[in-house]
mmCIF file of C-alpha atoms and ligand atoms in Angstrom:
data_model
loop_
_atom_site.group_PDB
_atom_site.id
_atom_site.type_symbol
_atom_site.label_atom_id
_atom_site.label_comp_id
_atom_site.label_asym_id
_atom_site.label_seq_id
_atom_site.Cartn_x
_atom_site.Cartn_y
_atom_site.Cartn_z
ATOM 1 C CA MET A 101 -7.079 -19.898 6.401
ATOM 2 C CA LEU A 102 -7.202 -18.803 10.040
ATOM 3 C CA ASN A 103 -10.313 -19.790 12.027
ATOM 4 C CA ASP A 104 -12.931 -19.909 9.292
ATOM 5 C CA LYS A 105 -11.850 -16.666 7.687
ATOM 6 C CA LYS A 106 -9.507 -16.188 4.770
ATOM 7 C CA VAL A 107 -6.418 -14.092 5.382
ATOM 8 C CA LEU A 108 -5.731 -10.630 3.976
ATOM 9 C CA PHE A 109 -2.298 -9.021 4.034
ATOM 10 C CA SER A 110 -1.254 -5.585 2.855
ATOM 11 C CA GLY A 111 1.012 -2.719 3.778
ATOM 12 C CA MET A 112 2.588 0.565 2.797
ATOM 13 C CA GLN A 113 6.078 1.881 2.963
ATOM 14 C CA ALA A 114 6.777 4.401 5.687
ATOM 15 C CA THR A 115 8.393 6.698 3.151
ATOM 16 C CA GLY A 116 7.102 10.136 2.201
ATOM 17 C CA ASN A 117 3.616 11.471 2.855
ATOM 18 C CA LEU A 118 0.684 9.365 1.741
ATOM 19 C CA THR A 119 -1.280 10.584 -1.263
ATOM 20 C CA ILE A 120 -4.858 10.027 -2.389
ATOM 21 C CA GLY A 121 -3.315 7.426 -4.733
ATOM 22 C CA ASN A 122 -2.407 5.351 -1.679
ATOM 23 C CA TYR A 123 -5.808 6.086 -0.185
ATOM 24 C CA PHE A 124 -8.094 5.289 -3.124
ATOM 25 C CA GLY A 125 -5.809 2.621 -4.589
ATOM 26 C CA ALA A 126 -5.290 0.716 -1.360
ATOM 27 C CA LEU A 127 -6.336 2.031 2.054
ATOM 28 C CA SER A 128 -10.017 2.650 1.276
ATOM 29 C CA ASN A 129 -10.301 -0.866 -0.199
ATOM 30 C CA TRP A 130 -8.675 -2.340 2.891
ATOM 31 C CA ILE A 131 -11.461 -0.829 4.936
ATOM 32 C CA LYS A 132 -14.231 -1.923 2.578
ATOM 33 C CA ILE A 133 -13.269 -5.602 2.739
ATOM 34 C CA ALA A 134 -11.612 -5.873 6.173
ATOM 35 C CA ASP A 135 -14.598 -7.500 7.908
ATOM 36 C CA GLU A 136 -14.606 -10.476 5.546
ATOM 37 C CA TYR A 137 -11.028 -11.477 6.426
ATOM 38 C CA GLU A 138 -8.520 -12.091 9.168
ATOM 39 C CA THR A 139 -6.373 -9.068 8.405
ATOM 40 C CA PHE A 140 -2.735 -8.021 8.757
ATOM 41 C CA TYR A 141 -1.665 -4.506 7.765
ATOM 42 C CA GLY A 142 2.003 -3.734 8.052
ATOM 43 C CA VAL A 143 3.836 -0.446 8.312
ATOM 44 C CA MET A 144 6.576 -1.646 5.982
ATOM 45 C CA ASP A 145 9.515 0.080 7.592
ATOM 46 C CA LEU A 146 12.157 -2.459 6.500
ATOM 47 C CA HIS A 147 11.266 -1.784 2.883
ATOM 48 C CA SER A 148 11.771 1.938 3.482
ATOM 49 C CA LEU A 149 15.425 1.322 4.320
ATOM 50 C CA THR A 150 16.151 0.661 0.660
ATOM 51 C CA VAL A 151 16.247 4.467 0.363
ATOM 52 C CA ARG A 152 18.297 6.563 2.821
ATOM 53 C CA GLN A 153 16.179 7.810 5.712
ATOM 54 C CA GLU A 154 16.880 10.468 8.318
ATOM 55 C CA PRO A 155 16.406 8.363 11.510
ATOM 56 C CA ALA A 156 14.346 10.747 13.670
ATOM 57 C CA GLN A 157 12.084 11.763 10.815
ATOM 58 C CA PHE A 158 11.712 8.142 9.696
ATOM 59 C CA ARG A 159 10.604 7.035 13.163
ATOM 60 C CA LYS A 160 8.005 9.803 13.191
ATOM 61 C CA ARG A 161 6.757 8.906 9.715
ATOM 62 C CA ALA A 162 6.298 5.264 10.606
ATOM 63 C CA ARG A 163 4.186 6.164 13.626
ATOM 64 C CA SER A 164 2.251 8.678 11.598
ATOM 65 C CA LEU A 165 1.508 5.998 8.992
ATOM 66 C CA MET A 166 0.088 3.732 11.658
ATOM 67 C CA ALA A 167 -2.095 6.589 12.929
ATOM 68 C CA LEU A 168 -3.335 7.168 9.370
ATOM 69 C CA TYR A 169 -4.369 3.527 8.982
ATOM 70 C CA ILE A 170 -6.488 3.867 12.103
ATOM 71 C CA ALA A 171 -7.788 7.343 11.236
ATOM 72 C CA ALA A 172 -8.919 6.058 7.838
ATOM 73 C CA GLY A 173 -11.157 3.551 9.596
ATOM 74 C CA LEU A 174 -9.205 0.379 10.371
ATOM 75 C CA ASP A 175 -10.097 -0.772 13.853
ATOM 76 C CA PRO A 176 -6.762 -1.824 15.418
ATOM 77 C CA VAL A 177 -8.464 -4.334 17.679
ATOM 78 C CA LYS A 178 -10.111 -6.223 14.835
ATOM 79 C CA ASN A 179 -7.229 -5.698 12.397
ATOM 80 C CA CYS A 180 -3.640 -6.532 13.179
ATOM 81 C CA ILE A 181 -1.857 -3.252 12.375
ATOM 82 C CA TYR A 182 1.825 -3.513 13.222
ATOM 83 C CA PHE A 183 5.392 -2.574 12.317
ATOM 84 C CA GLN A 184 7.144 -4.972 9.943
ATOM 85 C CA SER A 185 10.443 -4.550 11.809
ATOM 86 C CA HIS A 186 8.813 -5.789 15.050
ATOM 87 C CA VAL A 187 8.337 -9.246 13.585
ATOM 88 C CA SER A 188 11.712 -10.783 12.817
ATOM 89 C CA GLY A 189 10.095 -13.520 10.724
ATOM 90 C CA HIS A 190 9.824 -11.125 7.764
ATOM 91 C CA ALA A 191 13.589 -10.794 7.438
ATOM 92 C CA GLU A 192 14.194 -14.477 8.189
ATOM 93 C CA LEU A 193 11.748 -15.740 5.610
ATOM 94 C CA ALA A 194 13.040 -13.191 3.096
ATOM 95 C CA TRP A 195 16.509 -14.721 3.397
ATOM 96 C CA ILE A 196 15.204 -18.221 2.779
ATOM 97 C CA LEU A 197 13.099 -17.058 -0.173
ATOM 98 C CA ASN A 198 16.112 -15.211 -1.620
ATOM 99 C CA CYS A 199 17.539 -18.655 -2.171
ATOM 100 C CA PHE A 200 14.468 -19.578 -4.233
ATOM 101 C CA THR A 201 14.389 -16.460 -6.413
ATOM 102 C CA TYR A 202 16.382 -15.977 -9.592
ATOM 103 C CA ILE A 203 18.399 -12.916 -10.477
ATOM 104 C CA GLY A 204 16.810 -12.965 -13.924
ATOM 105 C CA GLU A 205 13.353 -12.606 -12.344
ATOM 106 C CA LEU A 206 14.412 -9.682 -10.182
ATOM 107 C CA ASN A 207 16.095 -8.019 -13.156
ATOM 108 C CA ARG A 208 12.713 -7.772 -14.838
ATOM 109 C CA MET A 209 11.079 -5.753 -12.039
ATOM 110 C CA THR A 210 10.097 -2.345 -13.395
ATOM 111 C CA GLN A 211 10.078 -0.756 -9.930
ATOM 112 C CA PHE A 212 13.716 -1.760 -9.461
ATOM 113 C CA LYS A 213 14.599 -0.182 -12.800
ATOM 114 C CA ASP A 214 12.702 3.028 -11.936
ATOM 115 C CA LYS A 215 14.112 3.310 -8.443
ATOM 116 C CA SER A 216 17.682 2.595 -9.441
ATOM 117 C CA ALA A 217 17.439 5.320 -12.079
ATOM 118 C CA LYS A 218 16.087 7.719 -9.449
ATOM 119 C CA HIS A 219 18.654 6.825 -6.778
ATOM 120 C CA ALA A 220 21.640 6.146 -9.017
ATOM 121 C CA ASP A 221 24.070 6.864 -6.166
ATOM 122 C CA ASN A 222 22.544 4.157 -3.948
ATOM 123 C CA VAL A 223 21.570 1.101 -5.984
ATOM 124 C CA ASN A 224 21.844 -1.261 -3.016
ATOM 125 C CA ALA A 225 21.171 -4.990 -2.809
ATOM 126 C CA GLY A 226 18.046 -4.311 -0.718
ATOM 127 C CA LEU A 227 16.521 -2.391 -3.601
ATOM 128 C CA PHE A 228 17.162 -5.395 -5.832
ATOM 129 C CA THR A 229 15.721 -8.003 -3.447
ATOM 130 C CA TYR A 230 12.857 -5.734 -2.328
ATOM 131 C CA PRO A 231 10.229 -7.980 -4.006
ATOM 132 C CA VAL A 232 11.514 -11.009 -2.073
ATOM 133 C CA LEU A 233 10.919 -9.245 1.244
ATOM 134 C CA MET A 234 7.473 -8.375 -0.034
ATOM 135 C CA ALA A 235 6.857 -12.030 -0.913
ATOM 136 C CA ALA A 236 7.965 -12.959 2.607
ATOM 137 C CA ASP A 237 5.505 -10.433 4.116
ATOM 138 C CA ILE A 238 2.621 -11.993 2.285
ATOM 139 C CA LEU A 239 3.549 -15.671 2.514
ATOM 140 C CA LEU A 240 4.419 -15.476 6.210
ATOM 141 C CA TYR A 241 0.731 -15.002 7.039
ATOM 142 C CA GLN A 242 -0.519 -17.454 4.416
ATOM 143 C CA ALA A 243 -2.464 -14.603 2.874
ATOM 144 C CA ASP A 244 -5.246 -15.467 0.425
ATOM 145 C CA VAL A 245 -5.755 -11.929 -0.777
ATOM 146 C CA VAL A 246 -3.583 -8.821 -1.106
ATOM 147 C CA PRO A 247 -5.335 -5.520 -1.875
ATOM 148 C CA VAL A 248 -2.913 -3.231 -3.727
ATOM 149 C CA GLY A 249 -2.810 -0.641 -6.497
ATOM 150 C CA LYS A 250 -1.879 -1.609 -10.067
ATOM 151 C CA ASP A 251 1.781 -0.639 -9.628
ATOM 152 C CA GLN A 252 2.287 -3.580 -7.240
ATOM 153 C CA MET A 253 0.907 -6.250 -9.576
ATOM 154 C CA GLN A 254 4.324 -7.313 -10.817
ATOM 155 C CA HIS A 255 5.448 -7.860 -7.210
ATOM 156 C CA LEU A 256 2.351 -9.935 -6.583
ATOM 157 C CA GLU A 257 3.137 -12.070 -9.626
ATOM 158 C CA ILE A 258 6.671 -12.805 -8.432
ATOM 159 C CA THR A 259 5.277 -13.631 -4.972
ATOM 160 C CA ARG A 260 2.989 -16.190 -6.561
ATOM 161 C CA ASP A 261 5.843 -17.612 -8.642
ATOM 162 C CA ILE A 262 8.064 -18.000 -5.567
ATOM 163 C CA ALA A 263 5.251 -19.648 -3.586
ATOM 164 C CA ILE A 264 4.454 -22.084 -6.388
ATOM 165 C CA ARG A 265 8.149 -22.914 -6.874
ATOM 166 C CA PHE A 266 8.579 -23.587 -3.163
ATOM 167 C CA ASN A 267 5.384 -25.670 -2.978
ATOM 168 C CA ASN A 268 6.488 -27.742 -5.962
ATOM 169 C CA ILE A 269 9.622 -28.748 -4.080
ATOM 170 C CA TYR A 270 8.314 -29.110 -0.516
ATOM 171 C CA GLY A 271 4.569 -29.752 -0.790
ATOM 172 C CA ASP A 272 1.767 -27.350 0.111
ATOM 173 C CA VAL A 273 3.610 -24.971 2.416
ATOM 174 C CA PHE A 274 2.362 -21.595 1.201
ATOM 175 C CA THR A 275 -1.060 -20.314 0.229
ATOM 176 C CA VAL A 276 -0.721 -18.810 -3.255
ATOM 177 C CA PRO A 277 -2.162 -15.293 -2.887
ATOM 178 C CA GLU A 278 -4.451 -13.357 -5.209
ATOM 179 C CA ALA A 279 -4.246 -9.612 -5.771
ATOM 180 C CA TYR A 280 -7.334 -7.515 -5.083
ATOM 181 C CA LEU A 281 -7.763 -4.409 -7.230
ATOM 182 C CA GLY A 282 -10.553 -1.926 -6.548
ATOM 183 C CA LYS A 283 -13.137 -1.155 -9.270
ATOM 184 C CA SER A 284 -11.828 2.377 -9.601
ATOM 185 C CA GLY A 285 -8.734 4.118 -8.287
ATOM 186 C CA ALA A 286 -6.265 1.280 -8.917
ATOM 187 C CA LYS A 287 -4.014 3.828 -10.608
ATOM 188 C CA ILE A 288 -4.485 7.473 -9.676
ATOM 189 C CA MET A 289 -2.400 9.710 -11.921
ATOM 190 C CA SER A 290 -0.381 12.859 -11.228
ATOM 191 C CA LEU A 291 -2.336 16.135 -11.414
ATOM 192 C CA ALA A 292 0.607 17.806 -13.152
ATOM 193 C CA ASP A 293 1.210 15.038 -15.699
ATOM 194 C CA PRO A 294 -1.729 12.626 -16.031
ATOM 195 C CA THR A 295 0.371 10.099 -17.944
ATOM 196 C CA LYS A 296 2.427 9.502 -14.762
ATOM 197 C CA LYS A 297 1.360 7.757 -11.538
ATOM 198 C CA MET A 298 0.627 10.023 -8.559
ATOM 199 C CA SER A 299 3.517 9.380 -6.219
ATOM 200 C CA LYS A 300 4.568 10.188 -2.642
ATOM 201 C CA SER A 301 8.009 11.117 -3.878
ATOM 202 C CA ASP A 302 7.097 13.516 -6.716
ATOM 203 C CA GLU A 303 9.225 16.642 -6.448
ATOM 204 C CA ASN A 304 6.373 18.796 -7.737
ATOM 205 C CA LEU A 305 4.115 19.248 -4.692
ATOM 206 C CA ASN A 306 1.214 20.281 -6.951
ATOM 207 C CA ALA A 307 1.289 16.907 -8.687
ATOM 208 C CA SER A 308 -0.053 15.004 -5.653
ATOM 209 C CA ILE A 309 -2.780 15.492 -3.088
ATOM 210 C CA TYR A 310 -1.396 14.437 0.283
ATOM 211 C CA LEU A 311 -3.704 13.036 2.931
ATOM 212 C CA LEU A 312 -2.565 15.733 5.319
ATOM 213 C CA ASP A 313 -3.040 18.637 2.838
ATOM 214 C CA LYS A 314 -5.270 21.435 4.047
ATOM 215 C CA ARG A 315 -8.634 22.042 2.374
ATOM 216 C CA ASP A 316 -7.560 25.196 0.521
ATOM 217 C CA ASP A 317 -4.485 23.471 -0.888
ATOM 218 C CA VAL A 318 -6.541 20.506 -2.025
ATOM 219 C CA ILE A 319 -8.962 22.711 -3.938
ATOM 220 C CA ARG A 320 -6.189 24.904 -5.341
ATOM 221 C CA LYS A 321 -4.288 21.859 -6.627
ATOM 222 C CA PHE A 322 -7.388 20.433 -8.321
ATOM 223 C CA LYS A 323 -8.126 23.790 -9.955
ATOM 224 C CA ARG A 324 -4.622 23.721 -11.440
ATOM 225 C CA ALA A 325 -4.807 20.085 -12.578
ATOM 226 C CA VAL A 326 -3.604 19.597 -16.145
ATOM 227 C CA THR A 327 -6.439 18.745 -18.567
ATOM 228 C CA ASP A 328 -7.172 19.027 -22.297
ATOM 229 C CA SER A 329 -9.082 21.956 -23.753
ATOM 230 C CA ASP A 330 -12.283 20.514 -25.250
ATOM 231 C CA ASN A 331 -14.241 21.206 -22.056
ATOM 232 C CA GLU A 332 -16.322 18.012 -22.179
ATOM 233 C CA ILE A 333 -16.437 15.776 -19.098
ATOM 234 C CA ARG A 334 -16.113 12.392 -20.737
ATOM 235 C CA TYR A 335 -14.079 9.303 -19.790
ATOM 236 C CA ASP A 336 -11.725 8.691 -22.665
ATOM 237 C CA GLU A 337 -8.170 7.391 -23.105
ATOM 238 C CA SER A 338 -7.330 10.432 -25.181
ATOM 239 C CA LYS A 339 -8.304 12.651 -22.211
ATOM 240 C CA PRO A 340 -6.052 11.347 -19.402
ATOM 241 C CA GLY A 341 -6.394 14.451 -17.209
ATOM 242 C CA ILE A 342 -10.196 14.530 -17.163
ATOM 243 C CA SER A 343 -10.413 10.724 -16.959
ATOM 244 C CA ASN A 344 -8.150 10.802 -13.907
ATOM 245 C CA LEU A 345 -10.320 13.469 -12.249
ATOM 246 C CA MET A 346 -13.398 11.388 -13.043
ATOM 247 C CA ASP A 347 -11.727 8.384 -11.405
ATOM 248 C CA ILE A 348 -10.940 10.412 -8.313
ATOM 249 C CA TYR A 349 -14.474 11.836 -8.142
ATOM 250 C CA SER A 350 -15.865 8.342 -8.613
ATOM 251 C CA CYS A 351 -13.740 7.047 -5.703
ATOM 252 C CA ALA A 352 -14.787 9.949 -3.493
ATOM 253 C CA THR A 353 -18.529 9.817 -4.241
ATOM 254 C CA GLY A 354 -19.209 6.243 -5.396
ATOM 255 C CA LYS A 355 -20.705 7.583 -8.669
ATOM 256 C CA SER A 356 -20.046 5.807 -11.981
ATOM 257 C CA HIS A 357 -18.349 7.507 -14.923
ATOM 258 C CA ASP A 358 -21.689 7.724 -16.752
ATOM 259 C CA GLU A 359 -23.359 9.333 -13.765
ATOM 260 C CA ILE A 360 -20.535 11.843 -13.533
ATOM 261 C CA SER A 361 -20.758 12.729 -17.248
ATOM 262 C CA ALA A 362 -24.512 13.249 -16.839
ATOM 263 C CA GLU A 363 -24.074 15.370 -13.695
ATOM 264 C CA PHE A 364 -21.648 17.705 -15.463
ATOM 265 C CA ALA A 365 -23.181 17.732 -18.953
ATOM 266 C CA GLY A 366 -22.928 21.257 -20.349
ATOM 267 C CA LYS A 367 -20.818 22.429 -17.429
ATOM 268 C CA GLY A 368 -17.191 23.451 -17.784
ATOM 269 C CA TYR A 369 -13.969 22.015 -16.388
ATOM 270 C CA GLY A 370 -13.725 24.799 -13.799
ATOM 271 C CA GLU A 371 -16.938 23.742 -12.079
ATOM 272 C CA PHE A 372 -16.024 20.053 -12.283
ATOM 273 C CA LYS A 373 -12.561 20.584 -10.796
ATOM 274 C CA ILE A 374 -14.024 22.429 -7.804
ATOM 275 C CA ALA A 375 -16.546 19.623 -7.229
ATOM 276 C CA VAL A 376 -13.735 17.044 -7.297
ATOM 277 C CA GLY A 377 -11.688 19.172 -4.891
ATOM 278 C CA GLU A 378 -14.610 19.581 -2.479
ATOM 279 C CA SER A 379 -15.434 15.874 -2.495
ATOM 280 C CA VAL A 380 -11.832 14.916 -1.707
ATOM 281 C CA ALA A 381 -11.377 17.692 0.863
ATOM 282 C CA ASP A 382 -14.504 16.473 2.720
ATOM 283 C CA ILE A 383 -12.932 13.033 3.106
ATOM 284 C CA LEU A 384 -9.552 14.416 4.132
ATOM 285 C CA ASP A 385 -11.057 16.846 6.684
ATOM 286 C CA LYS A 386 -12.631 13.949 8.583
ATOM 287 C CA LEU A 387 -9.529 11.810 8.321
ATOM 288 C CA GLN A 388 -7.307 14.604 9.662
ATOM 289 C CA VAL A 389 -9.494 15.206 12.721
ATOM 290 C CA GLU A 390 -9.196 11.511 13.632
ATOM 291 C CA TYR A 391 -5.492 11.439 12.821
ATOM 292 C CA ASP A 392 -4.717 14.336 15.174
ATOM 293 C CA LYS A 393 -6.644 12.657 17.989
ATOM 294 C CA ILE A 394 -4.886 9.319 17.555
ATOM 295 C CA LEU A 395 -1.417 10.769 17.294
ATOM 296 C CA ALA A 396 -1.942 12.891 20.402
ATOM 297 C CA ASP A 397 -2.767 9.807 22.499
ATOM 298 C CA LYS A 398 0.673 8.305 22.973
ATOM 299 C CA SER A 399 -0.273 5.503 25.344
ATOM 300 C CA TYR A 400 -3.171 4.376 23.122
ATOM 301 C CA LEU A 401 -0.906 4.042 20.101
ATOM 302 C CA ASP A 402 1.880 2.410 22.139
ATOM 303 C CA GLY A 403 -0.586 -0.199 23.410
ATOM 304 C CA ILE A 404 -1.632 -1.084 19.868
ATOM 305 C CA ILE A 405 1.962 -1.255 18.686
ATOM 306 C CA LYS A 406 2.863 -3.639 21.480
ATOM 307 C CA GLU A 407 -0.155 -5.939 21.279
ATOM 308 C CA ASN A 408 -0.297 -6.237 17.538
ATOM 309 C CA ALA A 409 3.423 -7.011 17.257
ATOM 310 C CA GLN A 410 2.794 -9.958 19.556
ATOM 311 C CA LYS A 411 -0.193 -11.112 17.565
ATOM 312 C CA ALA A 412 1.627 -10.849 14.227
ATOM 313 C CA SER A 413 4.675 -12.651 15.648
ATOM 314 C CA TYR A 414 2.509 -15.486 16.871
ATOM 315 C CA PHE A 415 0.957 -16.103 13.438
ATOM 316 C CA SER A 416 4.195 -15.622 11.542
ATOM 317 C CA GLU A 417 6.071 -18.084 13.752
ATOM 318 C CA LYS A 418 3.777 -20.898 12.667
ATOM 319 C CA THR A 419 4.736 -20.501 9.010
ATOM 320 C CA LEU A 420 8.378 -19.883 9.739
ATOM 321 C CA ARG A 421 8.707 -23.060 11.833
ATOM 322 C CA LYS A 422 7.142 -25.067 9.040
ATOM 323 C CA VAL A 423 9.386 -23.536 6.359
ATOM 324 C CA LYS A 424 12.559 -24.101 8.381
ATOM 325 C CA LYS A 425 11.632 -27.706 8.947
ATOM 326 C CA LYS A 426 10.815 -28.282 5.288
ATOM 327 C CA VAL A 427 14.142 -26.919 4.034
ATOM 328 C CA GLY A 428 16.019 -29.010 6.590
ATOM 329 C CA LEU A 429 17.230 -26.454 9.134
ATOM 330 C CA THR A 430 17.907 -28.019 12.527
ATOM 331 C CA GLU A 431 15.247 -27.321 15.118
ATOM 332 C CA ARG A 432 16.312 -25.206 18.058
ATOM 333 C CA ILE A 433 16.336 -27.083 21.387
ATOM 334 C CA LYS A 434 14.567 -25.098 24.136
HETATM 335 P P1 TYM B 68 3.604 1.850 -1.535
HETATM 336 O O1 TYM B 68 3.953 2.253 -0.149
HETATM 337 O O2 TYM B 68 4.350 2.467 -2.649
HETATM 338 O O3 TYM B 68 2.082 2.108 -1.807
HETATM 339 C C1 TYM B 68 1.081 1.634 -0.908
HETATM 340 C C2 TYM B 68 -0.150 1.205 -1.689
HETATM 341 O O4 TYM B 68 -0.666 2.305 -2.449
HETATM 342 C C3 TYM B 68 -0.829 1.906 -3.810
HETATM 343 N N1 TYM B 68 -0.588 3.085 -4.658
HETATM 344 C C4 TYM B 68 -1.453 3.540 -5.589
HETATM 345 N N2 TYM B 68 -2.649 3.105 -5.975
HETATM 346 C C5 TYM B 68 -3.287 3.813 -6.936
HETATM 347 N N3 TYM B 68 -2.779 4.926 -7.518
HETATM 348 C C6 TYM B 68 -1.565 5.394 -7.160
HETATM 349 N N4 TYM B 68 -1.082 6.503 -7.723
HETATM 350 C C7 TYM B 68 -0.843 4.687 -6.146
HETATM 351 N N5 TYM B 68 0.363 4.881 -5.543
HETATM 352 C C8 TYM B 68 0.500 3.880 -4.644
HETATM 353 C C9 TYM B 68 0.199 0.819 -4.028
HETATM 354 O O5 TYM B 68 -0.133 -0.010 -5.104
HETATM 355 C C10 TYM B 68 0.155 0.093 -2.701
HETATM 356 O O6 TYM B 68 -0.906 -0.835 -2.678
HETATM 357 N N6 TYM B 68 5.860 -2.518 -1.934
HETATM 358 C C11 TYM B 68 4.694 -1.867 -1.392
HETATM 359 C C12 TYM B 68 4.554 -2.022 0.109
HETATM 360 C C13 TYM B 68 4.534 -3.422 0.556
HETATM 361 C C14 TYM B 68 3.464 -4.342 0.422
HETATM 362 C C15 TYM B 68 3.928 -5.552 1.011
HETATM 363 C C16 TYM B 68 2.189 -4.252 -0.130
HETATM 364 C C17 TYM B 68 5.558 -4.065 1.167
HETATM 365 N N7 TYM B 68 5.177 -5.361 1.460
HETATM 366 C C18 TYM B 68 3.100 -6.698 1.033
HETATM 367 C C19 TYM B 68 1.374 -5.391 -0.094
HETATM 368 C C20 TYM B 68 1.838 -6.587 0.475
HETATM 369 C C21 TYM B 68 4.809 -0.394 -1.707
HETATM 370 O O7 TYM B 68 5.868 0.142 -1.894
HETATM 371 O O8 TYM B 68 3.659 0.269 -1.650
#
């Protein structure tokens, strides 16, 4: 706990273009609960290195991600928004925690299995120890709560296991964090295949709605979304396409599934899909106006990058000093 507030940590990889899955599953929740916590939001650029990046494009993406955090509504003065690679404590703590994590545990990570199948020519050690760096991110700030989408739950579990293991040996060093999942939107599915998660890296561009998609594209993609053929707007496991669209509409409008079914009773899928598209496009229009403004103001963004890196370093150093002492590393003489 910092001051009298609990600590929140979360972040996104600076890989690919953000989708409404990232937005409704994570970013919009960050904004909803930010005021209750002392917050740290990382642009997780070290994690992105587990997949080959083109350097110039990568640098641009990372900056763009930071601008999106702010455009979505995170005030960078109240919230510490920073680049992971600017705080060396992440990598240092990750090394120490590597020595407290078992290969058997990492072998069970489904994301590792998925990613190594996808990038079979580059199954690097970073991909394998990815969850340990993520544990370091969270534990470095003594985070109480970590708002994420459902796909990150396994990584949260291993973070908790590592923290508990470490605390059992050395006393209460780490806060054991809890995941925070939103009421709806914790798993937004692909528009092309609603049994698959919507993903930044889907090769089919019609499968995902990107935060920087133009209005016409957003509506066109929703019109083409794969659904069943019974034409009834009802939330049901056997109707993954329509249920996914109902989830998205619920996230965009705040309406419950029952309210949505009532609103569209007797109406067809065509009308519903356009309404979903419009509701999402309205949100993205506003976000894009802000995003363009922020990205155009170089010195504003540079100032935030500089100040927040200092702030994050300051907090992270406290934990790192404690951890080093506990494991018996010799203190540096200044
Ligand atoms: P990343 O960059 O893949 O995704 C960022 C956030 O978006 C959520 N998300 C989704 N939520 C709902 N539906 C979807 N289709 C969907 N796709 C993505 C993710 O759950 C995540 O919350 N390993 C993390 C980044 C990370 C991190 C951390 C997160 C690194 N260190 C520490 C929290 C705390 C990742 O790859 O997220």
